[in-house]
Short mmCIF file of C-alpha atoms and ligand atoms in Angstrom, two decimals:
data_model
loop_
_atom_site.label_atom_id
_atom_site.label_comp_id
_atom_site.label_asym_id
_atom_site.label_seq_id
_atom_site.Cartn_x
_atom_site.Cartn_y
_atom_site.Cartn_z
CA MET A 5 7.03 -6.31 7.11
CA ALA A 6 7.55 -10.05 7.48
CA LEU A 7 7.83 -12.48 4.63
CA ALA A 8 6.14 -15.87 4.60
CA GLU A 9 8.53 -18.83 4.52
CA ALA A 10 7.70 -19.76 0.91
CA ASP A 11 8.26 -16.16 -0.17
CA THR A 12 11.58 -16.10 1.66
CA THR A 13 12.77 -19.26 -0.11
CA ALA A 14 11.79 -17.90 -3.53
CA LEU A 15 13.42 -14.58 -2.76
CA GLU A 16 16.66 -16.20 -1.59
CA ALA A 17 16.80 -18.23 -4.79
CA GLN A 18 16.20 -15.15 -6.92
CA LEU A 19 18.89 -13.07 -5.16
CA ARG A 20 21.36 -15.97 -5.35
CA ARG A 21 20.68 -16.74 -9.02
CA ARG A 22 21.32 -13.12 -9.98
CA MET A 23 24.63 -13.02 -8.11
CA GLU A 24 25.71 -16.30 -9.71
CA ARG A 25 25.09 -14.87 -13.16
CA LEU A 26 26.96 -11.67 -12.37
CA TYR A 27 29.93 -13.14 -10.52
CA PRO A 28 32.08 -14.40 -13.46
CA LEU A 29 31.94 -11.16 -15.45
CA CYS A 30 35.06 -9.02 -15.85
CA ARG A 31 33.65 -5.70 -14.67
CA SER A 32 35.55 -2.45 -14.34
CA LEU A 33 34.70 1.26 -14.59
CA THR A 34 33.77 0.76 -18.25
CA GLY A 35 33.62 -1.95 -20.90
CA ASP A 36 31.65 -4.99 -21.95
CA GLY A 37 31.56 -6.45 -18.42
CA VAL A 38 29.47 -3.47 -17.31
CA ARG A 39 27.18 -3.78 -20.35
CA GLN A 40 26.68 -7.49 -19.69
CA THR A 41 25.99 -6.76 -16.02
CA LEU A 42 23.33 -4.20 -16.92
CA ALA A 43 21.78 -6.66 -19.38
CA ILE A 44 21.47 -9.31 -16.65
CA LEU A 45 19.98 -6.80 -14.22
CA ALA A 46 17.55 -5.62 -16.91
CA ASP A 47 16.32 -9.21 -17.39
CA ASP A 48 14.64 -9.15 -14.01
CA LEU A 49 12.61 -5.98 -14.53
CA PRO A 50 9.27 -5.84 -16.33
CA ALA A 51 8.76 -3.73 -19.46
CA THR A 52 6.66 -1.26 -17.46
CA HIS A 53 9.76 -0.01 -15.62
CA PRO A 54 12.82 -1.09 -17.56
CA LEU A 55 16.44 -0.50 -16.74
CA GLU A 56 17.62 2.37 -18.95
CA VAL A 57 21.26 2.22 -20.04
CA ARG A 58 22.87 5.68 -20.09
CA ARG A 59 26.02 6.30 -22.14
CA VAL A 60 28.62 9.03 -21.70
CA PRO A 61 31.63 9.32 -24.06
CA SER A 62 35.08 8.70 -22.66
CA GLY A 63 36.91 11.99 -22.25
CA SER A 64 33.79 13.84 -21.02
CA HIS A 65 34.51 16.26 -18.20
CA VAL A 66 32.61 15.55 -15.00
CA PHE A 67 33.27 18.20 -12.36
CA ASP A 68 36.95 17.71 -11.43
CA TRP A 69 37.15 14.31 -13.19
CA THR A 70 37.33 12.98 -16.73
CA VAL A 71 35.45 9.89 -17.92
CA PRO A 72 38.26 7.36 -18.56
CA PRO A 73 38.87 5.51 -21.82
CA GLU A 74 36.77 2.40 -22.24
CA TRP A 75 38.71 -0.65 -21.09
CA ASN A 76 38.19 -4.18 -22.34
CA ALA A 77 40.24 -7.28 -21.63
CA ARG A 78 40.16 -10.06 -24.22
CA ALA A 79 42.80 -12.26 -22.60
CA ALA A 80 45.75 -12.07 -20.24
CA TRP A 81 48.18 -14.68 -19.00
CA ILE A 82 51.64 -15.47 -17.72
CA ALA A 83 53.05 -18.62 -19.33
CA ASP A 84 56.23 -20.58 -18.71
CA ALA A 85 58.28 -19.73 -21.82
CA THR A 86 59.83 -23.18 -21.96
CA SER A 87 56.78 -25.41 -21.51
CA GLY A 88 54.12 -22.97 -22.72
CA GLU A 89 52.05 -23.81 -19.64
CA ARG A 90 49.83 -20.94 -18.55
CA LEU A 91 50.66 -20.29 -14.92
CA ILE A 92 48.29 -17.38 -14.30
CA ASP A 93 45.31 -16.81 -16.59
CA LEU A 94 42.54 -14.20 -16.58
CA ALA A 95 40.25 -16.96 -17.85
CA ASP A 96 40.58 -18.68 -14.46
CA HIS A 97 39.64 -15.65 -12.30
CA THR A 98 38.79 -12.06 -13.17
CA LEU A 99 40.88 -10.83 -10.24
CA HIS A 100 44.08 -12.12 -11.88
CA LEU A 101 44.43 -9.04 -14.10
CA VAL A 102 44.93 -5.58 -12.60
CA SER A 103 41.91 -3.60 -13.79
CA TYR A 104 42.79 -1.07 -16.51
CA SER A 105 46.04 -2.84 -17.36
CA VAL A 106 47.50 -1.45 -20.59
CA PRO A 107 48.32 -3.91 -23.41
CA PHE A 108 51.64 -5.74 -23.23
CA SER A 109 53.30 -8.71 -24.83
CA GLY A 110 56.82 -9.92 -24.22
CA ARG A 111 59.27 -12.39 -22.69
CA LEU A 112 60.48 -11.48 -19.20
CA ASP A 113 62.74 -13.01 -16.61
CA ARG A 114 61.57 -13.28 -13.00
CA ALA A 115 63.19 -10.02 -11.90
CA GLU A 116 61.51 -8.13 -14.73
CA LEU A 117 58.13 -9.71 -13.94
CA GLU A 118 58.26 -9.12 -10.17
CA PRO A 119 57.22 -5.40 -10.14
CA HIS A 120 54.05 -6.40 -12.02
CA LEU A 121 52.91 -9.01 -9.46
CA HIS A 122 50.59 -8.41 -6.51
CA SER A 123 49.91 -10.91 -3.74
CA LEU A 124 49.10 -11.00 -0.02
CA PRO A 125 51.90 -12.69 1.97
CA ASP A 126 49.80 -12.82 5.14
CA ARG A 127 46.86 -14.49 3.32
CA PRO A 128 48.69 -16.92 1.02
CA ASP A 129 45.61 -18.45 -0.66
CA GLN A 130 43.78 -15.27 -1.61
CA ILE A 131 44.07 -13.25 -4.80
CA PRO A 132 43.98 -9.50 -4.13
CA TYR A 133 41.89 -7.01 -6.13
CA ARG A 134 43.93 -4.19 -7.67
CA THR A 135 43.15 -1.41 -10.12
CA SER A 136 45.33 0.98 -12.06
CA TYR A 137 42.74 3.42 -13.40
CA TYR A 138 44.95 6.44 -13.72
CA ALA A 139 48.54 5.16 -13.75
CA ARG A 140 49.21 3.56 -17.16
CA ASP A 141 50.63 0.19 -16.15
CA TRP A 142 49.86 -3.52 -16.32
CA GLY A 143 49.93 -6.17 -13.62
CA PHE A 144 48.74 -9.54 -12.37
CA CYS A 145 47.24 -10.47 -9.01
CA LEU A 146 47.82 -13.95 -7.69
CA SER A 147 47.89 -15.83 -4.44
CA GLN A 148 51.18 -15.86 -2.56
CA ARG A 149 51.25 -19.64 -3.04
CA GLN A 150 50.97 -19.21 -6.81
CA ARG A 151 53.68 -16.57 -6.69
CA ASP A 152 56.01 -18.81 -4.72
CA GLY A 153 55.53 -21.56 -7.30
CA LEU A 154 56.13 -19.49 -10.42
CA GLY A 155 59.74 -20.55 -10.88
CA ARG A 156 62.61 -18.58 -12.34
CA GLY A 157 61.24 -18.05 -15.82
CA PRO A 158 61.61 -16.85 -18.44
CA PHE A 159 57.91 -16.05 -18.88
CA ASP A 160 55.81 -15.17 -21.87
CA VAL A 161 53.38 -12.47 -20.80
CA VAL A 162 50.30 -11.43 -22.77
CA VAL A 163 47.98 -8.61 -21.73
CA ASP A 164 45.47 -8.34 -24.57
CA THR A 165 43.48 -5.29 -23.54
CA THR A 166 42.14 -2.20 -25.28
CA LEU A 167 41.71 1.35 -24.05
CA THR A 168 39.53 3.38 -26.41
CA GLU A 169 38.38 6.98 -26.54
CA GLY A 170 37.95 9.83 -28.98
CA ASP A 171 37.45 8.87 -32.62
CA GLU A 172 37.71 5.17 -31.76
CA GLY A 173 34.62 5.38 -29.55
CA GLY A 174 34.72 4.44 -25.91
CA GLU A 175 32.11 5.26 -23.30
CA LEU A 176 31.04 4.85 -19.73
CA VAL A 177 27.68 3.17 -19.25
CA TYR A 178 25.46 3.04 -16.22
CA GLY A 179 21.93 1.92 -15.47
CA GLU A 180 18.94 3.80 -14.16
CA VAL A 181 15.44 2.65 -13.19
CA LEU A 182 12.67 5.19 -12.59
CA LEU A 183 9.45 4.46 -10.72
CA PRO A 184 7.23 7.56 -10.64
CA GLY A 185 5.16 7.85 -7.46
CA GLU A 186 1.48 8.62 -7.07
CA ASP A 187 2.22 11.98 -5.44
CA PRO A 188 4.59 14.03 -7.61
CA ASP A 189 5.15 16.46 -4.73
CA ALA A 190 6.18 13.75 -2.26
CA GLY A 191 9.73 13.67 -3.55
CA GLU A 192 12.09 11.00 -4.73
CA VAL A 193 14.14 8.26 -3.11
CA LEU A 194 17.45 7.51 -4.87
CA ILE A 195 19.02 4.12 -4.28
CA SER A 196 22.58 3.80 -5.53
CA SER A 197 24.86 0.80 -5.89
CA HIS A 198 28.26 0.48 -7.56
CA LEU A 199 28.92 -2.10 -10.27
CA CYS A 200 32.59 -1.66 -11.14
CA HIS A 201 34.15 -4.61 -9.28
CA PRO A 202 34.90 -7.92 -11.02
CA SER A 203 34.35 -11.24 -9.21
CA LEU A 204 33.66 -9.84 -5.73
CA ALA A 205 30.34 -10.94 -4.26
CA ASN A 206 29.78 -8.89 -1.13
CA ASP A 207 31.46 -5.72 -2.34
CA ASN A 208 29.13 -4.82 -5.17
CA LEU A 209 27.09 -7.88 -6.21
CA SER A 210 25.11 -8.05 -2.97
CA GLY A 211 24.05 -4.41 -3.38
CA LEU A 212 23.18 -4.82 -7.05
CA SER A 213 21.14 -7.96 -6.50
CA VAL A 214 19.16 -6.42 -3.63
CA ALA A 215 18.68 -3.11 -5.48
CA ILE A 216 17.16 -4.79 -8.54
CA GLU A 217 14.93 -6.93 -6.35
CA LEU A 218 13.70 -3.79 -4.61
CA ALA A 219 13.03 -2.06 -7.92
CA SER A 220 11.04 -5.06 -9.05
CA ARG A 221 9.00 -5.25 -5.83
CA ILE A 222 8.33 -1.53 -5.51
CA GLY A 223 7.28 -1.40 -9.15
CA ALA A 224 4.65 -4.04 -8.47
CA ARG A 225 2.87 -2.09 -5.71
CA ARG A 226 1.42 1.36 -5.07
CA HIS A 227 3.84 3.98 -3.77
CA ARG A 228 3.45 7.64 -2.96
CA LEU A 229 7.13 8.52 -3.38
CA SER A 230 9.06 8.27 -6.63
CA TYR A 231 12.03 5.93 -6.78
CA ARG A 232 15.18 6.06 -8.82
CA PHE A 233 17.87 3.38 -8.89
CA VAL A 234 21.35 4.36 -10.09
CA LEU A 235 23.65 1.41 -10.82
CA ALA A 236 26.96 2.90 -11.84
CA PRO A 237 30.71 2.51 -11.45
CA GLY A 238 32.00 3.90 -8.15
CA THR A 239 32.91 7.60 -7.91
CA ILE A 240 33.07 8.46 -11.63
CA GLY A 241 29.65 6.84 -12.19
CA SER A 242 27.79 8.67 -9.44
CA LEU A 243 29.53 11.92 -10.39
CA THR A 244 28.48 11.38 -14.00
CA TRP A 245 24.89 10.84 -12.87
CA LEU A 246 25.06 14.03 -10.78
CA ALA A 247 26.50 15.98 -13.73
CA GLU A 248 23.76 14.76 -16.04
CA HIS A 249 20.87 15.47 -13.64
CA PRO A 250 21.51 18.95 -12.24
CA GLY A 251 17.77 19.57 -11.78
CA VAL A 252 17.03 16.36 -9.87
CA ARG A 253 17.07 16.75 -6.09
CA PRO A 254 16.26 13.40 -4.49
CA ARG A 255 14.85 13.92 -1.01
CA HIS A 256 16.25 10.69 0.45
CA LEU A 257 19.29 8.73 -0.78
CA LEU A 258 20.55 5.32 0.24
CA VAL A 259 23.79 3.72 -0.94
CA LEU A 260 23.73 -0.08 -0.84
CA THR A 261 26.66 -2.47 -0.81
CA GLY A 262 28.27 -5.15 1.34
CA LEU A 263 24.92 -6.54 2.51
CA GLY A 264 26.33 -10.01 3.24
CA GLY A 265 29.57 -11.26 4.71
CA GLY A 266 28.53 -11.46 8.35
CA GLY A 267 27.94 -9.01 11.15
CA PRO A 268 24.85 -6.94 11.88
CA LEU A 269 23.41 -4.32 9.55
CA VAL A 270 25.34 -1.04 9.72
CA TYR A 271 23.76 2.29 8.80
CA LYS A 272 26.07 5.21 8.10
CA ARG A 273 24.45 8.59 8.64
CA THR A 274 24.26 11.43 6.14
CA ARG A 275 26.79 14.24 6.49
CA ARG A 276 24.26 16.54 8.12
CA GLY A 277 22.65 13.79 10.18
CA GLY A 278 19.10 14.06 11.52
CA GLN A 279 17.61 13.82 8.01
CA ALA A 280 14.45 11.83 7.30
CA ILE A 281 16.51 8.95 5.88
CA ASP A 282 18.64 8.96 9.05
CA ARG A 283 15.64 8.87 11.36
CA ALA A 284 13.96 6.11 9.35
CA ALA A 285 17.10 3.97 9.04
CA GLU A 286 18.15 4.46 12.67
CA HIS A 287 14.71 3.29 13.79
CA VAL A 288 14.73 0.18 11.60
CA VAL A 289 18.40 -0.79 11.94
CA GLY A 290 18.39 0.00 15.66
CA ARG A 291 15.42 -2.32 16.24
CA ARG A 292 17.32 -5.07 14.39
CA ALA A 293 20.28 -4.71 16.79
CA GLY A 294 22.33 -3.13 14.03
CA ARG A 295 25.04 -0.50 14.32
CA ILE A 296 24.67 3.19 13.55
CA ILE A 297 27.84 5.01 12.56
CA ASP A 298 28.48 8.67 11.90
CA TYR A 299 29.33 10.18 8.57
CA SER A 300 32.93 10.26 7.42
CA PRO A 301 34.14 11.43 4.02
CA TYR A 302 35.47 8.01 3.12
CA GLY A 303 33.63 5.00 1.77
CA TYR A 304 31.38 4.52 -1.24
CA ASP A 305 29.31 6.91 -3.35
CA GLU A 306 27.67 8.55 -0.33
CA ARG A 307 30.73 10.81 -0.28
CA GLN A 308 29.84 12.18 -3.74
CA TYR A 309 26.12 12.73 -3.04
CA ASN A 310 26.86 14.34 0.35
CA ALA A 311 29.58 16.62 -1.09
CA LEU A 312 28.97 20.28 -0.22
CA GLY A 313 28.23 21.28 -3.81
CA PHE A 314 25.33 18.78 -4.04
CA ASP A 315 24.40 18.58 -0.36
CA LEU A 316 22.14 15.57 -0.86
CA PRO A 317 21.19 13.48 2.21
CA ALA A 318 22.71 10.09 1.38
CA GLY A 319 22.94 7.41 4.03
CA ARG A 320 24.54 4.04 3.47
CA LEU A 321 23.53 0.52 4.43
CA THR A 322 26.08 -2.31 4.66
CA ARG A 323 26.98 -5.01 7.10
CA THR A 324 30.58 -5.02 8.29
CA PRO A 325 31.98 -1.96 6.48
CA HIS A 326 34.66 -2.17 3.78
CA GLY A 327 38.17 -2.63 5.10
CA GLU A 328 36.93 -4.09 8.39
CA TYR A 329 36.71 -7.71 7.20
CA PRO A 330 39.72 -9.72 6.01
CA GLU A 331 37.99 -10.98 2.86
CA TYR A 332 37.56 -7.38 1.62
CA HIS A 333 38.96 -6.85 -1.90
CA THR A 334 40.23 -10.42 -2.18
CA SER A 335 39.11 -13.60 -3.90
CA ALA A 336 37.71 -14.73 -0.53
CA ASP A 337 34.82 -12.28 -1.12
CA ASP A 338 33.18 -14.96 -3.23
CA LEU A 339 29.66 -16.34 -3.56
CA GLY A 340 30.09 -18.45 -0.44
CA PHE A 341 30.93 -15.37 1.63
CA VAL A 342 27.44 -13.91 1.14
CA HIS A 343 24.58 -15.79 2.79
CA ASP A 344 21.06 -15.81 1.43
CA ASP A 345 19.41 -14.97 4.74
CA GLU A 346 21.64 -11.90 5.09
CA LEU A 347 20.43 -10.53 1.78
CA VAL A 348 16.80 -11.20 2.64
CA GLU A 349 17.20 -9.49 6.02
CA ALA A 350 18.87 -6.49 4.35
CA MET A 351 16.10 -6.25 1.79
CA THR A 352 13.42 -6.51 4.46
CA ALA A 353 15.13 -3.78 6.48
CA ILE A 354 15.31 -1.50 3.44
CA GLU A 355 11.62 -2.09 2.75
CA GLU A 356 10.88 -1.12 6.36
CA ILE A 357 12.97 2.05 5.94
CA LEU A 358 11.00 2.89 2.81
CA GLU A 359 7.76 2.13 4.66
CA VAL A 360 8.72 4.86 7.16
CA LEU A 361 9.56 7.32 4.37
CA GLU A 362 6.27 6.48 2.65
CA GLY A 363 4.08 6.55 5.71
CA ASP A 364 5.43 8.94 8.33
CA ALA A 365 3.03 11.79 9.05
CA THR A 366 1.91 14.12 11.80
CA TYR A 367 -1.63 14.02 13.20
CA ARG A 368 -3.75 15.70 15.82
CA ASN A 369 -5.81 13.90 18.44
CA LEU A 370 -9.44 14.92 17.75
CA SER A 371 -10.70 13.58 21.07
CA PRO A 372 -8.11 14.96 23.48
CA TYR A 373 -10.20 15.23 26.67
CA GLY A 374 -9.16 12.05 28.37
CA GLU A 375 -8.74 8.64 26.87
CA PRO A 376 -11.38 7.83 24.24
CA GLN A 377 -13.34 4.59 24.47
CA LEU A 378 -11.69 2.32 21.97
CA GLY A 379 -14.07 -0.60 22.65
CA LYS A 380 -17.23 1.13 21.53
CA ARG A 381 -15.51 1.99 18.26
CA GLY A 382 -14.49 -1.63 17.65
CA LEU A 383 -10.82 -0.77 18.06
CA TYR A 384 -10.08 -3.05 21.00
CA PRO A 385 -8.68 -6.31 19.57
CA LYS A 386 -10.86 -9.31 20.37
CA MET A 387 -7.84 -11.55 20.76
CA GLY A 388 -5.28 -11.13 23.50
CA GLY A 389 -1.59 -11.75 23.16
CA ARG A 390 1.49 -9.72 22.56
CA SER A 391 0.61 -8.35 19.11
CA ALA A 392 -2.82 -7.31 20.38
CA ASP A 393 -1.14 -5.54 23.28
CA ASP A 394 1.17 -3.78 20.83
CA ALA A 395 -1.79 -2.64 18.74
CA VAL A 396 -3.57 -1.19 21.78
CA MET A 397 -0.41 0.41 23.10
CA ALA A 398 0.22 1.92 19.67
CA MET A 399 -3.23 3.51 19.69
CA LEU A 400 -2.78 4.81 23.23
CA TRP A 401 0.62 6.29 22.36
CA LEU A 402 -0.78 7.94 19.23
CA MET A 403 -3.68 9.46 21.15
CA ALA A 404 -1.30 10.54 23.92
CA CYS A 405 1.24 12.26 21.67
CA SER A 406 -0.48 13.33 18.42
CA ASP A 407 -0.35 17.06 19.10
CA GLY A 408 -0.08 18.12 15.46
CA GLU A 409 3.71 18.35 15.70
CA THR A 410 4.97 14.95 16.80
CA SER A 411 5.29 12.46 13.95
CA VAL A 412 4.24 8.82 13.94
CA LEU A 413 7.91 7.81 13.76
CA SER A 414 8.78 9.91 16.82
CA ILE A 415 5.91 8.28 18.70
CA ALA A 416 7.08 4.82 17.57
CA GLU A 417 10.55 5.58 18.95
CA ARG A 418 9.13 6.78 22.26
CA ALA A 419 6.78 3.79 22.49
CA GLY A 420 9.56 1.34 21.62
CA LEU A 421 7.36 -0.21 18.94
CA PRO A 422 7.99 -0.85 15.24
CA PHE A 423 6.86 1.93 12.93
CA GLY A 424 4.59 -0.49 11.04
CA VAL A 425 2.51 -1.18 14.17
CA LEU A 426 2.10 2.56 14.79
CA ARG A 427 1.23 3.19 11.15
CA LYS A 428 -1.49 0.52 11.21
CA ALA A 429 -2.90 1.92 14.47
CA ALA A 430 -2.87 5.44 13.02
CA ASP A 431 -4.89 4.23 10.05
CA ASP A 432 -7.44 2.62 12.40
CA LEU A 433 -7.70 5.81 14.45
CA LEU A 434 -8.06 7.92 11.32
CA GLY A 435 -10.84 5.59 10.16
CA ALA A 436 -12.61 6.04 13.53
CA GLY A 437 -12.31 9.81 13.36
CA LEU A 438 -10.08 9.99 16.43
CA LEU A 439 -7.06 11.39 14.57
CA GLY A 440 -7.06 14.05 11.92
ZN1 ZN B 504 35.40 -2.09 -3.27
#
């Protein structure tokens, strides 16, 4: 599936614009930043398949976990107590405040402040990303250069946050988009992306932007399979979705994140491996000179979906995986770190993977006694050239291997041709009565 140049430009602009709107928001596991994020994502979907916002009260039990209190940050800063100058301010960068910091207000000297500061001495200009979801504490993240310049204090520190649950309210929200397919028995594809990180572009915004674009594009065309998009905070969000949908068994799952930031596409296999999503993704990513890596029980939400109790086949698509690039979980994972062409390539690859899931099938050659005459059936392309050769080779491979057991994808792999070329040739042969 190739996009025309004008389409590519429009698509790049759309993916970029969405990330720019999302980037400044103070997201976490819960809170207004997540609601605002879902509202922005919902803007880009038509009323025919809206983004549904699901709400689960804080304190709800989800398997071995508990939905945390809702966290909101109104303001947070470290000021020089003498001059009143704000030295570090949440208003300047969402990474400055440790996510889930408890409220605090007080005057501290440097030694008292130190245990609450986080910086990266080996990367002196970057602000790290830190969370404190389960340990009740507060803290600030800052560049090493900012830390070195703080002075001796004393400091006035304000952490104006709220943590609400129980009678005060408090909830976890996540988004879901459903696109019912034409064939209710064909199964469902679940595409999952986390939305709990603040101003980090590759690690979460790239996946969200591409996922919503996919939902919009799939919704505008015919599709046999059903699609479901789950946009939820990492770990607790996907577990909450799983707890709330015990009867839903998606047949193919794909976790999306980190789709920019350099490097080739990387597909991580499902725990079992050899599933339809694995075969489709390995074909597409392999042809794009990407990397295929085996399952490991570390990473993003694929580890929840693949857990033994659910046993759902979830693969994952990224570029350079988390932890393997120096910008990971720092302020250097900004809008400039994600390139437009990377997102378009990722989206095109995902659409090709879905094309395989939609279109793979097994046929039988109905004219198996020697090679059939393609010319007299109008199947020989009139024009020469490489794509014509591919089309003929695709037909010959299909006639050679369609034994009622070997799928179109398997034949594409053996022929070394893209699935889409084989699929088109199969349709031509079906139309000519040569396959059935
Ligand atoms: Zn992350």
